[in-house]
Coordinates of C-alpha atoms and ligand atoms in Angstrom, one line a residue:
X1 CA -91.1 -40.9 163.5
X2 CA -88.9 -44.1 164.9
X3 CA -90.0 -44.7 167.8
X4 CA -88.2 -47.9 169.2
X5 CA -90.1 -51.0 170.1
X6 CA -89.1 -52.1 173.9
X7 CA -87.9 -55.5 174.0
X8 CA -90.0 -58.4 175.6
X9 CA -87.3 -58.3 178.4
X10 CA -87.7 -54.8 179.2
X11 CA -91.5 -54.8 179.4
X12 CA -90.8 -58.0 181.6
X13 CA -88.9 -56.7 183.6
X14 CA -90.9 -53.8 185.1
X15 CA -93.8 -55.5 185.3
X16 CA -92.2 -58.0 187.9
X17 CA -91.8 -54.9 190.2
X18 CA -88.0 -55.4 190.9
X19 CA -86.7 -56.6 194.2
X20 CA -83.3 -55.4 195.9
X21 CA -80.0 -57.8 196.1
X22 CA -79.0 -57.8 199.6
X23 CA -76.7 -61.3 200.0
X24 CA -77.8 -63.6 197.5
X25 CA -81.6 -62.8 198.5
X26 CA -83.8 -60.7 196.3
X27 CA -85.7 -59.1 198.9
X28 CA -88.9 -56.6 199.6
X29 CA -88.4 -54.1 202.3
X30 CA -88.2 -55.5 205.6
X31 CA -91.6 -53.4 206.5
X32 CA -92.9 -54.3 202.7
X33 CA -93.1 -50.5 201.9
X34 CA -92.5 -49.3 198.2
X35 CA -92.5 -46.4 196.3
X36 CA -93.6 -45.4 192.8
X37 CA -91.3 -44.7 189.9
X38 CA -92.3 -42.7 186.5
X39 CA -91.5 -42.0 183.1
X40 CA -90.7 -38.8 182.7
X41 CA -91.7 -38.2 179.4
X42 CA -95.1 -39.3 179.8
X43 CA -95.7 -38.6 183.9
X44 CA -97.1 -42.3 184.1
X45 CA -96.4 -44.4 186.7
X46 CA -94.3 -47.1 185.3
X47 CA -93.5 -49.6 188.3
X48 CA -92.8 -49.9 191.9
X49 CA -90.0 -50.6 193.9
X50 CA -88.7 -51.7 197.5
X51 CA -87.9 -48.3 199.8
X52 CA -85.6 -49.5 201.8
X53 CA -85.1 -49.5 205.5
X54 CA -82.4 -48.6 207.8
X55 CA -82.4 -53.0 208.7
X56 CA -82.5 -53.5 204.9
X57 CA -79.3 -50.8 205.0
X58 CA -77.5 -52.6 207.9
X59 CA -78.7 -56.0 206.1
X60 CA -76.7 -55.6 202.9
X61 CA -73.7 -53.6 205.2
X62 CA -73.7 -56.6 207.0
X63 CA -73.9 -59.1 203.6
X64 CA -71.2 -56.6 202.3
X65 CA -69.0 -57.1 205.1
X66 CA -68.9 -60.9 205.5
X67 CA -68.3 -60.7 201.8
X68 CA -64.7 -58.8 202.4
X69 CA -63.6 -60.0 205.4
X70 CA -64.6 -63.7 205.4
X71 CA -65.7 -65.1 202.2
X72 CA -63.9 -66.5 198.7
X73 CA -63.6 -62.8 197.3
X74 CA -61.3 -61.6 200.1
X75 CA -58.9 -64.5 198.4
X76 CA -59.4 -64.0 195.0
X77 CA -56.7 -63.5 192.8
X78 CA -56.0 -60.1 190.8
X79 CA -56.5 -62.5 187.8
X80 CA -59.6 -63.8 188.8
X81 CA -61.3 -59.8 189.4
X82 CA -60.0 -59.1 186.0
X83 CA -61.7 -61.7 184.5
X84 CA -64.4 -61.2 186.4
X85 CA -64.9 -57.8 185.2
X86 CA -64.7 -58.2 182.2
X87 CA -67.3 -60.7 182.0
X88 CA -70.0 -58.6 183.5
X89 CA -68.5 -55.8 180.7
X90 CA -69.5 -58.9 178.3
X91 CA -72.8 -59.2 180.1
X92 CA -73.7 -55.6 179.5
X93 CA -72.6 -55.6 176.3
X94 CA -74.9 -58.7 175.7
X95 CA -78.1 -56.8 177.1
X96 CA -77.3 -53.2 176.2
X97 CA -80.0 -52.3 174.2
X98 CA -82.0 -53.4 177.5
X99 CA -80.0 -51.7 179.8
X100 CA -80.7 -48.1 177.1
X101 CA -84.0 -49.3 177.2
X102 CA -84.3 -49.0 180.7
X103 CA -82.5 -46.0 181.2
X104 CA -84.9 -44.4 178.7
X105 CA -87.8 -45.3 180.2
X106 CA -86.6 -44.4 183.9
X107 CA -84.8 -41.4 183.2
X108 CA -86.4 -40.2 179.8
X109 CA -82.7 -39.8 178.1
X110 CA -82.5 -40.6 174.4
X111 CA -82.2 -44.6 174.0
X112 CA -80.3 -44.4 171.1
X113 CA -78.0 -42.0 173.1
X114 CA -78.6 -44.2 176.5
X115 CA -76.8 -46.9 174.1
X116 CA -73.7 -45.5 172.6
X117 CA -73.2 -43.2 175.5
X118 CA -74.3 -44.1 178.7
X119 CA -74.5 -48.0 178.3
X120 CA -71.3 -47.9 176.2
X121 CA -69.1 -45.6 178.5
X122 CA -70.2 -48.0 181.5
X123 CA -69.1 -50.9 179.8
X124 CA -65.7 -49.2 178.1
X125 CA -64.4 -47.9 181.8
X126 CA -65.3 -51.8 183.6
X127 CA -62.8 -53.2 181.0
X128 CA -60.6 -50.0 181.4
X129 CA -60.7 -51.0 185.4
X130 CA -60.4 -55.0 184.4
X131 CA -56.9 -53.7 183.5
X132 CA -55.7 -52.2 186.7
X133 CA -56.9 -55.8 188.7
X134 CA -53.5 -57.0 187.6
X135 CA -51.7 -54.0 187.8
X136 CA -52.2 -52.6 191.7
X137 CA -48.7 -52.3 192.8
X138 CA -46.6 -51.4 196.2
X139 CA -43.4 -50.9 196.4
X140 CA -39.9 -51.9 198.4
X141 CA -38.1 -49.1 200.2
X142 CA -34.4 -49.6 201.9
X143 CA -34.9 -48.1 205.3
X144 CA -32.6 -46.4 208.2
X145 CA -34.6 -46.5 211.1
X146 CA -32.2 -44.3 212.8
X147 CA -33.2 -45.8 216.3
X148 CA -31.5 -49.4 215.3
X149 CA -28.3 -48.5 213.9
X150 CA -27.1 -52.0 214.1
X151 CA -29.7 -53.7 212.3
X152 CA -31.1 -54.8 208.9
X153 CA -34.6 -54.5 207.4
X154 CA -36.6 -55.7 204.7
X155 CA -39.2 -53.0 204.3
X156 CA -42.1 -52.6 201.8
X157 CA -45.3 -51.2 201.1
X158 CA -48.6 -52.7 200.7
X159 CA -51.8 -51.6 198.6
X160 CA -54.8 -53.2 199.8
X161 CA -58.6 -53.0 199.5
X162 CA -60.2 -50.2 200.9
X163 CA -62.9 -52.4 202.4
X164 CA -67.0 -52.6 202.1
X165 CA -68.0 -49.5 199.9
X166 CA -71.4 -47.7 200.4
X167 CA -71.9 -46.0 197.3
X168 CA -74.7 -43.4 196.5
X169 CA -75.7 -41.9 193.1
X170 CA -77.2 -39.1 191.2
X171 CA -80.4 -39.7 188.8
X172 CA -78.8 -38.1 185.7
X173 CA -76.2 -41.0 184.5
X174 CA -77.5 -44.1 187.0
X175 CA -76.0 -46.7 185.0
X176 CA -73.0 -44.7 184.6
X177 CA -72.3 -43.3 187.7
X178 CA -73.2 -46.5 189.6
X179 CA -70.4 -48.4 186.9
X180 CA -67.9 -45.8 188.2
X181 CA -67.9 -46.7 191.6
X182 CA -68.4 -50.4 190.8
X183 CA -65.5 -50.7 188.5
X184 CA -62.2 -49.9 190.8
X185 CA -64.4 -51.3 193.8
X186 CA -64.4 -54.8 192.1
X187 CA -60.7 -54.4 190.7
X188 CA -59.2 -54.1 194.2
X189 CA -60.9 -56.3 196.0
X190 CA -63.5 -54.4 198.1
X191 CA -67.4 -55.0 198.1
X192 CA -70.5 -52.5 197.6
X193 CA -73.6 -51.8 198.5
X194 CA -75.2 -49.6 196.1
X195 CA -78.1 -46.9 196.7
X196 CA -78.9 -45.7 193.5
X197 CA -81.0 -42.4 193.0
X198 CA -84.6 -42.3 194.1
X199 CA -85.7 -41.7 191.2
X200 CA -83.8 -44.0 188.9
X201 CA -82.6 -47.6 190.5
X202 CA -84.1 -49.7 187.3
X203 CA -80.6 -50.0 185.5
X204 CA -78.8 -50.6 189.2
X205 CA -81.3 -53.8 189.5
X206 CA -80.6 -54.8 186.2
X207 CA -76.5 -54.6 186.9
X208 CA -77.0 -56.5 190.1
X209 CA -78.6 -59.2 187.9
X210 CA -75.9 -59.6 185.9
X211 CA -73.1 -59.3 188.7
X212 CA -74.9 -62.5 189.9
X213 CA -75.0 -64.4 186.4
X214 CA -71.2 -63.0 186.2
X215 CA -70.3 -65.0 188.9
X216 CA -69.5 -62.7 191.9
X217 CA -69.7 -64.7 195.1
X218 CA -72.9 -63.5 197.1
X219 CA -72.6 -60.2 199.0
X220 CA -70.4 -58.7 196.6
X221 CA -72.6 -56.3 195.4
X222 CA -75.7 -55.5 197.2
X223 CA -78.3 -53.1 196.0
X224 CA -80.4 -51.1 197.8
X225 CA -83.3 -48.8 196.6
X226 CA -85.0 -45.9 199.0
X227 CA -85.0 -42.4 199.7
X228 CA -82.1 -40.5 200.3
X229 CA -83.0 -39.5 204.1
X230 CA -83.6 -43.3 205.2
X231 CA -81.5 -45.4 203.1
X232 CA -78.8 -42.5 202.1
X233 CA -78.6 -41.3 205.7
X234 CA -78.4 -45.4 207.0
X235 CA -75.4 -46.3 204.5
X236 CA -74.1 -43.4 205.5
X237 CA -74.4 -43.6 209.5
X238 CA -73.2 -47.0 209.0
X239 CA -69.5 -47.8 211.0
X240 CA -68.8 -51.2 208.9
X241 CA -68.7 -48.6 205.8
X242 CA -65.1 -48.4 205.0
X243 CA -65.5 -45.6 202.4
X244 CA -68.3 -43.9 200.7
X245 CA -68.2 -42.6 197.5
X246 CA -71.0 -39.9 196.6
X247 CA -72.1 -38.5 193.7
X248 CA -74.7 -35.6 194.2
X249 CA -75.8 -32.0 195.2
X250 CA -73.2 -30.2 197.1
X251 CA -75.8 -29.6 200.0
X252 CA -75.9 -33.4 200.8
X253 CA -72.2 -33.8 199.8
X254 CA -71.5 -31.7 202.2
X255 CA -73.2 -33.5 205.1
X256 CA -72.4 -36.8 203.9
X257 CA -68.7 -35.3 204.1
X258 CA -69.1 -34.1 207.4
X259 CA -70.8 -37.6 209.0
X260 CA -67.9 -39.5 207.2
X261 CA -65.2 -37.6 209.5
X262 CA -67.2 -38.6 212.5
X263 CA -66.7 -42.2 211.8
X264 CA -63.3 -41.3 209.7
X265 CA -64.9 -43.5 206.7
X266 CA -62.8 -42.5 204.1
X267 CA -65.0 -40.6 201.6
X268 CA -64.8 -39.6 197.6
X269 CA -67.6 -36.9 196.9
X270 CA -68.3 -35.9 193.0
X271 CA -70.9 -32.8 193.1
X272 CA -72.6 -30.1 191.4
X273 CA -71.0 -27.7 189.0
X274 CA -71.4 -24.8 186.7
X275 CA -69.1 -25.0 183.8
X276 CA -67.8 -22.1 181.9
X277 CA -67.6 -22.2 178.1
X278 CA -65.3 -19.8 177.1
X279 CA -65.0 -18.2 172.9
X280 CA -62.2 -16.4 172.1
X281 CA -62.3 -14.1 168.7
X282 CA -60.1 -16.2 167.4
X283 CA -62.8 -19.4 167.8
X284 CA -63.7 -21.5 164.8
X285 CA -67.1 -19.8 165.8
X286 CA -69.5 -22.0 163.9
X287 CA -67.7 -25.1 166.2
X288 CA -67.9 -23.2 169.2
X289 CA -71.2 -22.2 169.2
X290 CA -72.3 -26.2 167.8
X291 CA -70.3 -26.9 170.9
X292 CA -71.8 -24.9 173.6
X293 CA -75.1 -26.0 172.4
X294 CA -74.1 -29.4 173.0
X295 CA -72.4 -28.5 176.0
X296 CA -75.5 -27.3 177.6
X297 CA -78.2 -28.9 176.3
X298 CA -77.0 -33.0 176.0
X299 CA -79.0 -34.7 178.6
X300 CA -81.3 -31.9 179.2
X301 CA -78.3 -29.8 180.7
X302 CA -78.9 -32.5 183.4
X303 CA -75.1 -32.9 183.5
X304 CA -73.0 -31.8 186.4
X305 CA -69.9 -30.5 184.3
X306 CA -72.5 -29.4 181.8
X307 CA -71.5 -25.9 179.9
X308 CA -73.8 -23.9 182.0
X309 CA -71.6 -20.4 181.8
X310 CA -70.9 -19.2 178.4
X311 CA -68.1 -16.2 178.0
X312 CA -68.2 -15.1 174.4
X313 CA -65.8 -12.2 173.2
X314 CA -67.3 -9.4 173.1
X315 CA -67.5 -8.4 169.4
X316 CA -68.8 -12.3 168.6
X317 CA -71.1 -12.3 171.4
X318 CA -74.3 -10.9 169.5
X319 CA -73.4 -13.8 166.7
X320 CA -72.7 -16.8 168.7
X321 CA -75.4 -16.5 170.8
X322 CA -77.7 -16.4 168.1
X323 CA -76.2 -19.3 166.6
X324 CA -76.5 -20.8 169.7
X325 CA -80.4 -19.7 170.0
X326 CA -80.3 -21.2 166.2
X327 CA -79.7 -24.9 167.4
X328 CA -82.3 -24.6 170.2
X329 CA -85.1 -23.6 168.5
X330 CA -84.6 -26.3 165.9
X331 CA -84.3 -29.0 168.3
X332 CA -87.4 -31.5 168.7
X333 CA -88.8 -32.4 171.8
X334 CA -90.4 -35.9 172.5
X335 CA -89.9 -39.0 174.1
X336 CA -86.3 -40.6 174.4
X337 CA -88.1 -43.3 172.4
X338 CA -88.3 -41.3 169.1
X339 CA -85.1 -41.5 167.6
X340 CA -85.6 -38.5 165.5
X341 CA -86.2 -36.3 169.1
X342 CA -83.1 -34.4 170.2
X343 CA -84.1 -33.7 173.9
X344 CA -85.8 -35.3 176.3
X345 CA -88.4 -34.2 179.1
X346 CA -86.4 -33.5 183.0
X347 CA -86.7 -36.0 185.3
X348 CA -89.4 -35.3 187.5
X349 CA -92.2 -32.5 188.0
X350 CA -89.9 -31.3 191.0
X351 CA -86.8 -30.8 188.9
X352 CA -89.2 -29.2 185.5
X353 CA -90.3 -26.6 188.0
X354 CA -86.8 -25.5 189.7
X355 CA -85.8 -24.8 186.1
X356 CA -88.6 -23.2 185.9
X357 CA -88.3 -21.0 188.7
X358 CA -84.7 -19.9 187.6
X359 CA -86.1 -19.3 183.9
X360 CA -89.0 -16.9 185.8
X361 CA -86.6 -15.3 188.6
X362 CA -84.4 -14.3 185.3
X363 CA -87.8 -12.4 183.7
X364 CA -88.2 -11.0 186.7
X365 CA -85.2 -9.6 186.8
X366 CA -85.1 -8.0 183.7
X367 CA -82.8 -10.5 182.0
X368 CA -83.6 -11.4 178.2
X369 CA -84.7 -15.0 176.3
X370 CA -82.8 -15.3 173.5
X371 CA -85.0 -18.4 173.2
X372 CA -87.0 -21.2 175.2
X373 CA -88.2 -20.0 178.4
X374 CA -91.2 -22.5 177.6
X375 CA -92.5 -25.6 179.4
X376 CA -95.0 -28.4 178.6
X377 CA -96.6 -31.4 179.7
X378 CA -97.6 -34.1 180.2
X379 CA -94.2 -35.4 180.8
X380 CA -91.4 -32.4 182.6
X381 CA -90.1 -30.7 178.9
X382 CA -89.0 -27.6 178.9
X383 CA -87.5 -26.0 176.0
X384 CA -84.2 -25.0 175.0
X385 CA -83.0 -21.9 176.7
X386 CA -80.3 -19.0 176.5
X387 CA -80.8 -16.4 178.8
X388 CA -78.5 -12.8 178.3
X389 CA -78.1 -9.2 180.0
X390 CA -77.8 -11.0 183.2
X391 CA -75.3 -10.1 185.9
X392 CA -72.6 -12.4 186.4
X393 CA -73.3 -12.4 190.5
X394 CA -76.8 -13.1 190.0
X395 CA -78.4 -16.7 190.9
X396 CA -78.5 -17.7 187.6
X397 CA -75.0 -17.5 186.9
X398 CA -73.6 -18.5 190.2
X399 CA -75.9 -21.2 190.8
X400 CA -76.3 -25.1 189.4
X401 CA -79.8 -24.9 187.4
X402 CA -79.3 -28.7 186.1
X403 CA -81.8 -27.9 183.0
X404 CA -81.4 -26.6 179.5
X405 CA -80.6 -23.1 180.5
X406 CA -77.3 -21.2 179.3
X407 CA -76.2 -18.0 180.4
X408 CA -74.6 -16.3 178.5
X409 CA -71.9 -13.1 179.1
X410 CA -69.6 -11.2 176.8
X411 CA -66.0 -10.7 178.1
X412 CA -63.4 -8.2 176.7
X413 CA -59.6 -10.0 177.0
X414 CA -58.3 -13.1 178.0
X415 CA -57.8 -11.9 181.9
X416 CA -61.4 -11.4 181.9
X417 CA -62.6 -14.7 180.6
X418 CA -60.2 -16.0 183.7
X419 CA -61.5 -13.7 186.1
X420 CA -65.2 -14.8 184.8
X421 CA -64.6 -18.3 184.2
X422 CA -63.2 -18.9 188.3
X423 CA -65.6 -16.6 189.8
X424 CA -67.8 -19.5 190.8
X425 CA -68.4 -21.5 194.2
X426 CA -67.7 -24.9 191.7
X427 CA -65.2 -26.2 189.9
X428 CA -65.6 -29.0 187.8
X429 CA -65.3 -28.5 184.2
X430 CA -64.2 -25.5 181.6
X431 CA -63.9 -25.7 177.8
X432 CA -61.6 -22.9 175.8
X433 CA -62.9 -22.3 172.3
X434 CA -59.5 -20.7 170.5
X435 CA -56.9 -21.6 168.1
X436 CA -54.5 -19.7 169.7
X437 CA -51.8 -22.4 171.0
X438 CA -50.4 -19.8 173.2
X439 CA -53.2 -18.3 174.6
X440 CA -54.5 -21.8 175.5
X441 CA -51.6 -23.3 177.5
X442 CA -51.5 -19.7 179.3
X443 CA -55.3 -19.9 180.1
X444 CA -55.3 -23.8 180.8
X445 CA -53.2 -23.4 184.7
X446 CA -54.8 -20.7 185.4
X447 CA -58.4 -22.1 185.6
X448 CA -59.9 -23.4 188.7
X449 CA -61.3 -26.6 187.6
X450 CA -60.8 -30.5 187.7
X451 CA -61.1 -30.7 183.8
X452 CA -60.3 -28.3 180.9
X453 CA -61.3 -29.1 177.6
X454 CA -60.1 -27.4 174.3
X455 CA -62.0 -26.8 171.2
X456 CA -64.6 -29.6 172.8
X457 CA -66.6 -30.0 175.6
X458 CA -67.2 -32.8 178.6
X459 CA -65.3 -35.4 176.0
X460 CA -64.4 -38.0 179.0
X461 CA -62.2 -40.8 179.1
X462 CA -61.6 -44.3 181.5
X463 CA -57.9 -42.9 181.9
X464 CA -58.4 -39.4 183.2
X465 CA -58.8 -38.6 186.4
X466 CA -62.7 -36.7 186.6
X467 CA -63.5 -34.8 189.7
X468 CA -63.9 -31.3 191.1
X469 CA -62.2 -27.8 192.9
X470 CA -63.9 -26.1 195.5
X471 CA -67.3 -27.5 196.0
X472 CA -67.7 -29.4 193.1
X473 CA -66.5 -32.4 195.6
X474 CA -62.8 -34.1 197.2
X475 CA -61.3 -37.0 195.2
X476 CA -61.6 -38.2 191.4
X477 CA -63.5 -40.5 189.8
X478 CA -61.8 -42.8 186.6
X479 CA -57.8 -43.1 185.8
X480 CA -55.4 -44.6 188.2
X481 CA -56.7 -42.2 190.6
X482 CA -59.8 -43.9 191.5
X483 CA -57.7 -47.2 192.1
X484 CA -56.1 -44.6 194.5
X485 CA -59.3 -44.0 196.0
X486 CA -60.2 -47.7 196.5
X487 CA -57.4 -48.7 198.7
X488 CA -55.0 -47.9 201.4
X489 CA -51.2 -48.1 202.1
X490 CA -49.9 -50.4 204.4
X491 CA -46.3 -50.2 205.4
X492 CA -44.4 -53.4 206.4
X493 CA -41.1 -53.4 208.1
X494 CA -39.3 -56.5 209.1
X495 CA -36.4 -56.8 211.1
X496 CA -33.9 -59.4 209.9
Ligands
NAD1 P1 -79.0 -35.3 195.4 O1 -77.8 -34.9 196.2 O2 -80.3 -34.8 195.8 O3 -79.1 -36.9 195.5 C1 -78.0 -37.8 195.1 C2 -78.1 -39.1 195.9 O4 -78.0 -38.8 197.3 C3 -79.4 -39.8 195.7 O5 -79.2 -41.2 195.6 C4 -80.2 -39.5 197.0 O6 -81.2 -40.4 197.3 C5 -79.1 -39.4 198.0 N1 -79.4 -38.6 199.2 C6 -80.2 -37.5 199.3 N2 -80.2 -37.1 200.5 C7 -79.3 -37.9 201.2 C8 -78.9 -37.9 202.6 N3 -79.3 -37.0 203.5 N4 -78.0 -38.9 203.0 C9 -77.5 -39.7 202.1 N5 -77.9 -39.8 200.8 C10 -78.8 -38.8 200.4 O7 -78.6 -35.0 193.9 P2 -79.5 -35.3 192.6 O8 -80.5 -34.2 192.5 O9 -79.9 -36.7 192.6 O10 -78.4 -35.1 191.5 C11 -78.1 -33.9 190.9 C12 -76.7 -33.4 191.5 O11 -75.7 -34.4 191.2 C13 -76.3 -32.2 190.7 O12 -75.8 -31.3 191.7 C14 -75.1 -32.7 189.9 O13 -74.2 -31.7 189.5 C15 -74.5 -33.8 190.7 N6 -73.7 -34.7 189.9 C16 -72.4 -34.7 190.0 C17 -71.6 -35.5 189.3 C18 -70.0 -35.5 189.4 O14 -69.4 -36.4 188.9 N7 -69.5 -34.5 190.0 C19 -72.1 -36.4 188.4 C20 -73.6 -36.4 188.3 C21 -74.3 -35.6 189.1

């Protein structure tokens, strides 16, 4: 068993019970509270940190919004945010196996995986938004304004900075998700303040660290940790927000969505989903079903595009899932530690038993276990699971579990793996198992998500746009798009 030994820094680092970066302060909460964080794959408490206040909210607003309006940033140069980015990418880079170290320990992923993945991806996509710091472009239009025939104009468009960004995140990817709001916010020009998960806000203190060592002028980049319902709800209130960018449930997406039109903050919301995986008979069927497995169970299932909805053709249904029940049962459980352990516990006792109430409700309904359906402590595992004869309206199929639980359905022809795959409230991500080329570019329009993968699944990348249909959220996250997302248009006209 390799289990890795956590660097001096890492140890250090919790034990100083991190503060938040509001300004160029590292600060308690105003009122001194704090709240306890643990390690999921043990259920120890592992540190505390600040829960902020709605004054430590409006504090780092405030700090974010002296940064943009009146400060050196707001006259920096597009060379000088490129390079700015790319040395906090150098930074990470530097400390990664801290950063994996952390994430493990907080989050109770794989820190081997943490590393190459999560640590890796975060730093790939700051140097993929570097790029763009030079490369934000308007444009010149020749203009009639029809109501001054006699006249001549100069006309042009502008792209600026959005403005302060209050940006909240999800527990599953912290480092990751938090980078992705980070990286085009920094590249145009605007200024952050971060509240990462509840649960998870180790990583977000240790990037706020190296933001400052980067060399970000003060206020930048503000951090602050809470609750959803006091700090959440205060960045969100907030009217010197200029945009918020969410990534969450759909419940609070939904209500964040709705308080952002009350102030008209413009708003970029990335939420739940429930992902078909779809077979055809004509699959490479030992690669599909290695695929699905993967598709489901990386991170725990804890992924929101995760492969959640498998659709296997009916006369390779029986085999796949088997297959797929195969790879479960072999997989070893432990802590993200052990490099030899292929999945990790859940995050919390809250989210081990909503799995397990959705593993139960499926019993109860007379649904099968091809495998799993077990959980164990003391940290939140629970095992592998693939779950069939279940109807596709019931809550299990319609419903984001966020655990290792697959469903699985058989289908009999291509229109009903469509009809299948779309009948879902989300919308984020589908993968197409076939070597049919024409089948596949028939299928690919016709499904209602923001990503379609072939032959693989959730394979991401810096340049493609990643974001939802229906209520898997509004916007997209990565690509030129989120530069899109980051900024507004200002026309110029100019009478000469
Ligand atoms: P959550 O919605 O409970 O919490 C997300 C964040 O919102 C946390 O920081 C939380 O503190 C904050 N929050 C909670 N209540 C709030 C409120 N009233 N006002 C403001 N902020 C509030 O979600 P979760 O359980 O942390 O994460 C799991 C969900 O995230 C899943 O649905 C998953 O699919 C989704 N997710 C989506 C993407 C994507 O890119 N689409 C990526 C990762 C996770």
């Amino acid at each position: 068993m390799a289990i890795a030994t956590l660097l001096p820094a890492t140890t250090a680092f919790i034990q100083r019970a991190p503060r938040m970066l509001i300004g160029a302060e590292w600060v308690e909460a105003a009122d001194g509270q704090t709240m306890p964080l643990h390690n999921p794959a043990t259920g120890e408490q592992l540190c505390v940190v600040p829960r902020a206040t709605v004054d430590d909210v409006d504090r780092a607003v405030l700090a974010a919004r002296q940064a943009f309006d009146d400060s050196p940033w707001s006259r920096t140069r597009p060379r000088e945010r490129q390079n700015l980015l790319w040395k906090l990418a150098d930074l990470m880079q530097r400390d990664a196996e801290l950063l994996a170290q952390l994430e493990c320990l907080n989050n109770g992923k794989s820190a081997a995986v943490a590393q190459a993945m999560d640590v890796q991806l975060a730093i790939d996509f700051l140097r993929y938004m570097a790029g763009w710091a030079t490369k934000i472009e308007g444009s010149s239009v020749e203009v009639s304004v029809p109501l001054m025939p006699d006249q001549q104009f100069h006309s042009f468009i502008r792209r600026e900075a959005v403005g302060v960004v209050g940006a909240i995140v999800a527990w599953n990817f912290p480092l990751l998700l938090a980078c992705w709001k980070l990286g085009p916010a920094l590249a145009t020009g605007c200024t952050v303040v971060l509240k990462p998960a509840d649960e998870t806000p180790l990583t977000a203190l240790k990037l706020a660290e190296l933001v400052q060592e980067a060399g970000y002028p003060d206020g930048v980049f503000n951090v602050v940790t809470g609750t959803g319902i006091t700090a959440g709800a205060a960045l969100t209130h907030n009217p010197r927000v200029d945009k918020l960018t969410f990534t969450g449930s759909t419940a609070v997406g939904k209500e964040i969505g709705k308080i952002a039109m009350d102030n008209m903050t413009r708003v970029t919301l990335e939420l739940g989903g429930k992902s078909p995986t779809i077979v055809m008979a004509d699959a490479d069927l030992g690669s599909a079903a290695a695929g699905a497995a993967s598709a489901i169970f990386f991170n725990q299932g804890q992924v929101c595009c995760a492969g959640s909805r498998l659709y296997v053709q009916r006369k390779h249904f029986d085999n796949v899932v088997a297959d797929i029940a195969g790879i479960a049962n072999a997989m070893k459980l432990g802590s993200g530690l052990d490099a030899s352990v292929d999945m990790g516990p859940l995050i919390s006792a809250r989210q081990q038993e909503r799995v397990w109430r959705y593993i139960e409700m499926g019993r109860d309904s007379g649904a099968t276990l091809a495998c799993g359906g077990e959980r164990f402590g003391p940290g939140y595992f629970v095992k592998p699971t693939v779950i069939v004869d279940v109807d596709q309206q019931h809550s299990l199929v319609q419903e984001e579990i966020f655990g290792p639980v697959l469903v699985a359905i058989p289908f009999d022809d291509e229109a009903d793996a469509l009809r299948l795959a779309n009948d879902s409230p989300y919308g984020l991500g589908a993968s197409i198992w076939s070597n049919d080329l024409a089948a596949v570019h028939r299928m690919i329009p016709r499904i209602k998500s923001g990503s379609v993968w072939v032959n693989c699944h959730s394979a991401l990348d810096p340049a493609l746009p990643f974001g939802g249909y229906k209520m898997s959220g509004v916007g997209r996250e990565m690509g030129y798009a989120a530069i899109e997302h980051y900024t507004e248009l200002k026309s110029v006209l100019i009478k000469l």
